[in-house]
Amino acid sequence: DDRFNVFHCKRCRAHLVTTDAELANLPRRRTDGALVLDARLQVVKLYTNKREACKVVRREKGIERQYVHACSSCDQDVAYTSKSHEADLELVYLLDSSVDVPWHRMKSPWTCKVCGYICQNQAQLELHRKQRQHTEEMEKEQEASNE
């Protein structure tokens, strides 16, 4: 399904995570740069093994407990949560160094909704709309026909 993005292990290419999160809007954690998936707002399905012990990391403001998820195939650490594995899944932090992110599937925020032309910035998109005479009404009609 085109709505879902699949993340793989960089080491062994095993399937790790499926989510409907929009890649262009994925935030990064300030402390370590990990990609953040919010399971309360998006579909997040993990295909990982949960490590039994938590990892303790020292930070400027104190210590942090990380409940680590490992690749089910090669056992490499690929993600962590800040709450125990028994708690409901809320925030999942993906380690960019271990997870292959499907950036090629990222949707550009500057895509013409009428013809699908991808622009590099907002000014280029507006110029494209003007040149092609694409109106907001045409965009709404196109969106309605896609649903």
mmCIF file of N, CA, C and O in Angstrom, residues 29 31-32 34 51-59 63-69 77 79-85 93 95:
data_model
loop_
_atom_site.group_PDB
_atom_site.id
_atom_site.type_symbol
_atom_site.label_atom_id
_atom_site.label_comp_id
_atom_site.label_asym_id
_atom_site.label_seq_id
_atom_site.Cartn_x
_atom_site.Cartn_y
_atom_site.Cartn_z
ATOM 1 N N ARG A 29 15.180 13.896 17.374
ATOM 2 C CA ARG A 29 15.409 14.164 18.782
ATOM 3 C C ARG A 29 16.656 15.034 18.931
ATOM 4 O O ARG A 29 17.668 14.794 18.279
ATOM 5 N N THR A 31 18.731 15.391 21.469
ATOM 6 C CA THR A 31 19.848 14.818 22.216
ATOM 7 C C THR A 31 20.750 13.927 21.374
ATOM 8 O O THR A 31 21.963 13.974 21.512
ATOM 9 N N ASP A 32 20.179 13.097 20.498
ATOM 10 C CA ASP A 32 21.007 12.160 19.730
ATOM 11 C C ASP A 32 20.665 12.099 18.234
ATOM 12 O O ASP A 32 21.250 11.326 17.501
ATOM 13 N N ALA A 34 17.994 10.994 16.784
ATOM 14 C CA ALA A 34 17.156 9.859 16.388
ATOM 15 C C ALA A 34 15.846 10.358 15.767
ATOM 16 O O ALA A 34 15.314 11.393 16.166
ATOM 17 N N ARG A 51 14.928 -5.925 24.010
ATOM 18 C CA ARG A 51 16.001 -6.317 24.929
ATOM 19 C C ARG A 51 15.449 -6.285 26.352
ATOM 20 O O ARG A 51 14.666 -5.421 26.704
ATOM 21 N N GLU A 52 15.889 -7.247 27.164
ATOM 22 C CA GLU A 52 15.354 -7.353 28.526
ATOM 23 C C GLU A 52 15.794 -6.210 29.425
ATOM 24 O O GLU A 52 14.990 -5.591 30.092
ATOM 25 N N ALA A 53 17.070 -5.912 29.461
ATOM 26 C CA ALA A 53 17.573 -4.854 30.341
ATOM 27 C C ALA A 53 17.483 -3.508 29.632
ATOM 28 O O ALA A 53 17.562 -3.430 28.413
ATOM 29 N N CYS A 54 17.308 -2.462 30.421
ATOM 30 C CA CYS A 54 17.296 -1.131 29.820
ATOM 31 C C CYS A 54 18.723 -0.574 29.798
ATOM 32 O O CYS A 54 19.571 -0.979 30.570
ATOM 33 N N LYS A 55 18.956 0.333 28.886
ATOM 34 C CA LYS A 55 20.259 0.977 28.733
ATOM 35 C C LYS A 55 20.174 2.324 29.454
ATOM 36 O O LYS A 55 19.214 3.063 29.262
ATOM 37 N N VAL A 56 21.169 2.642 30.269
ATOM 38 C CA VAL A 56 21.185 3.910 30.994
ATOM 39 C C VAL A 56 22.184 4.845 30.313
ATOM 40 O O VAL A 56 23.348 4.485 30.115
ATOM 41 N N VAL A 57 21.699 6.027 29.934
ATOM 42 C CA VAL A 57 22.528 7.007 29.238
ATOM 43 C C VAL A 57 22.589 8.276 30.079
ATOM 44 O O VAL A 57 21.554 8.774 30.524
ATOM 45 N N ARG A 58 23.802 8.795 30.278
ATOM 46 C CA ARG A 58 23.960 10.050 31.021
ATOM 47 C C ARG A 58 23.748 11.226 30.074
ATOM 48 O O ARG A 58 24.310 11.282 29.005
ATOM 49 N N ARG A 59 22.924 12.170 30.521
ATOM 50 C CA ARG A 59 22.656 13.392 29.754
ATOM 51 C C ARG A 59 22.983 14.592 30.642
ATOM 52 O O ARG A 59 23.186 14.449 31.848
ATOM 53 N N ILE A 63 20.021 11.318 34.050
ATOM 54 C CA ILE A 63 20.145 10.049 33.329
ATOM 55 C C ILE A 63 18.860 9.740 32.567
ATOM 56 O O ILE A 63 17.788 10.247 32.895
ATOM 57 N N GLU A 64 19.001 8.916 31.563
ATOM 58 C CA GLU A 64 17.861 8.527 30.742
ATOM 59 C C GLU A 64 17.880 7.009 30.589
ATOM 60 O O GLU A 64 18.926 6.416 30.354
ATOM 61 N N ARG A 65 16.722 6.406 30.738
ATOM 62 C CA ARG A 65 16.598 4.971 30.521
ATOM 63 C C ARG A 65 16.065 4.738 29.109
ATOM 64 O O ARG A 65 15.059 5.313 28.720
ATOM 65 N N GLN A 66 16.766 3.890 28.366
ATOM 66 C CA GLN A 66 16.333 3.544 27.013
ATOM 67 C C GLN A 66 16.013 2.061 26.976
ATOM 68 O O GLN A 66 16.839 1.230 27.329
ATOM 69 N N TYR A 67 14.801 1.752 26.531
ATOM 70 C CA TYR A 67 14.365 0.373 26.384
ATOM 71 C C TYR A 67 14.563 0.010 24.919
ATOM 72 O O TYR A 67 13.840 0.458 24.045
ATOM 73 N N VAL A 68 15.594 -0.783 24.671
ATOM 74 C CA VAL A 68 16.126 -0.987 23.330
ATOM 75 C C VAL A 68 15.368 -2.079 22.569
ATOM 76 O O VAL A 68 14.984 -3.106 23.120
ATOM 77 N N HIS A 69 15.202 -1.822 21.265
ATOM 78 C CA HIS A 69 14.652 -2.788 20.316
ATOM 79 C C HIS A 69 15.782 -3.174 19.366
ATOM 80 O O HIS A 69 16.499 -2.312 18.863
ATOM 81 N N ASP A 77 21.133 -3.145 17.581
ATOM 82 C CA ASP A 77 20.219 -2.166 18.170
ATOM 83 C C ASP A 77 19.725 -1.229 17.064
ATOM 84 O O ASP A 77 20.528 -0.656 16.335
ATOM 85 N N ALA A 79 16.366 0.716 17.553
ATOM 86 C CA ALA A 79 15.409 1.699 18.061
ATOM 87 C C ALA A 79 15.354 1.596 19.579
ATOM 88 O O ALA A 79 15.877 0.654 20.176
ATOM 89 N N TYR A 80 14.694 2.588 20.183
ATOM 90 C CA TYR A 80 14.467 2.533 21.627
ATOM 91 C C TYR A 80 13.237 3.343 21.974
ATOM 92 O O TYR A 80 12.753 4.153 21.186
ATOM 93 N N THR A 81 12.715 3.082 23.170
ATOM 94 C CA THR A 81 11.602 3.850 23.719
ATOM 95 C C THR A 81 12.048 4.362 25.086
ATOM 96 O O THR A 81 13.020 3.869 25.655
ATOM 97 N N SER A 82 11.330 5.347 25.604
ATOM 98 C CA SER A 82 11.690 5.881 26.919
ATOM 99 C C SER A 82 10.848 5.266 28.030
ATOM 100 O O SER A 82 11.059 5.538 29.195
ATOM 101 N N LYS A 83 9.880 4.428 27.651
ATOM 102 C CA LYS A 83 9.045 3.731 28.632
ATOM 103 C C LYS A 83 9.271 2.229 28.498
ATOM 104 O O LYS A 83 9.639 1.744 27.428
ATOM 105 N N SER A 84 9.020 1.509 29.564
ATOM 106 C CA SER A 84 9.289 0.074 29.560
ATOM 107 C C SER A 84 8.492 -0.639 28.465
ATOM 108 O O SER A 84 7.477 -0.135 27.983
ATOM 109 N N HIS A 85 8.964 -1.802 28.089
ATOM 110 C CA HIS A 85 8.322 -2.575 27.025
ATOM 111 C C HIS A 85 6.890 -2.978 27.384
ATOM 112 O O HIS A 85 6.075 -3.207 26.501
ATOM 113 N N TYR A 93 12.023 5.877 19.011
ATOM 114 C CA TYR A 93 13.173 6.604 18.489
ATOM 115 C C TYR A 93 13.979 5.643 17.619
ATOM 116 O O TYR A 93 14.481 4.636 18.101
ATOM 117 N N LEU A 95 17.204 4.687 15.357
ATOM 118 C CA LEU A 95 18.615 5.041 15.220
ATOM 119 C C LEU A 95 18.956 5.132 13.741
ATOM 120 O O LEU A 95 18.976 4.131 13.039
#
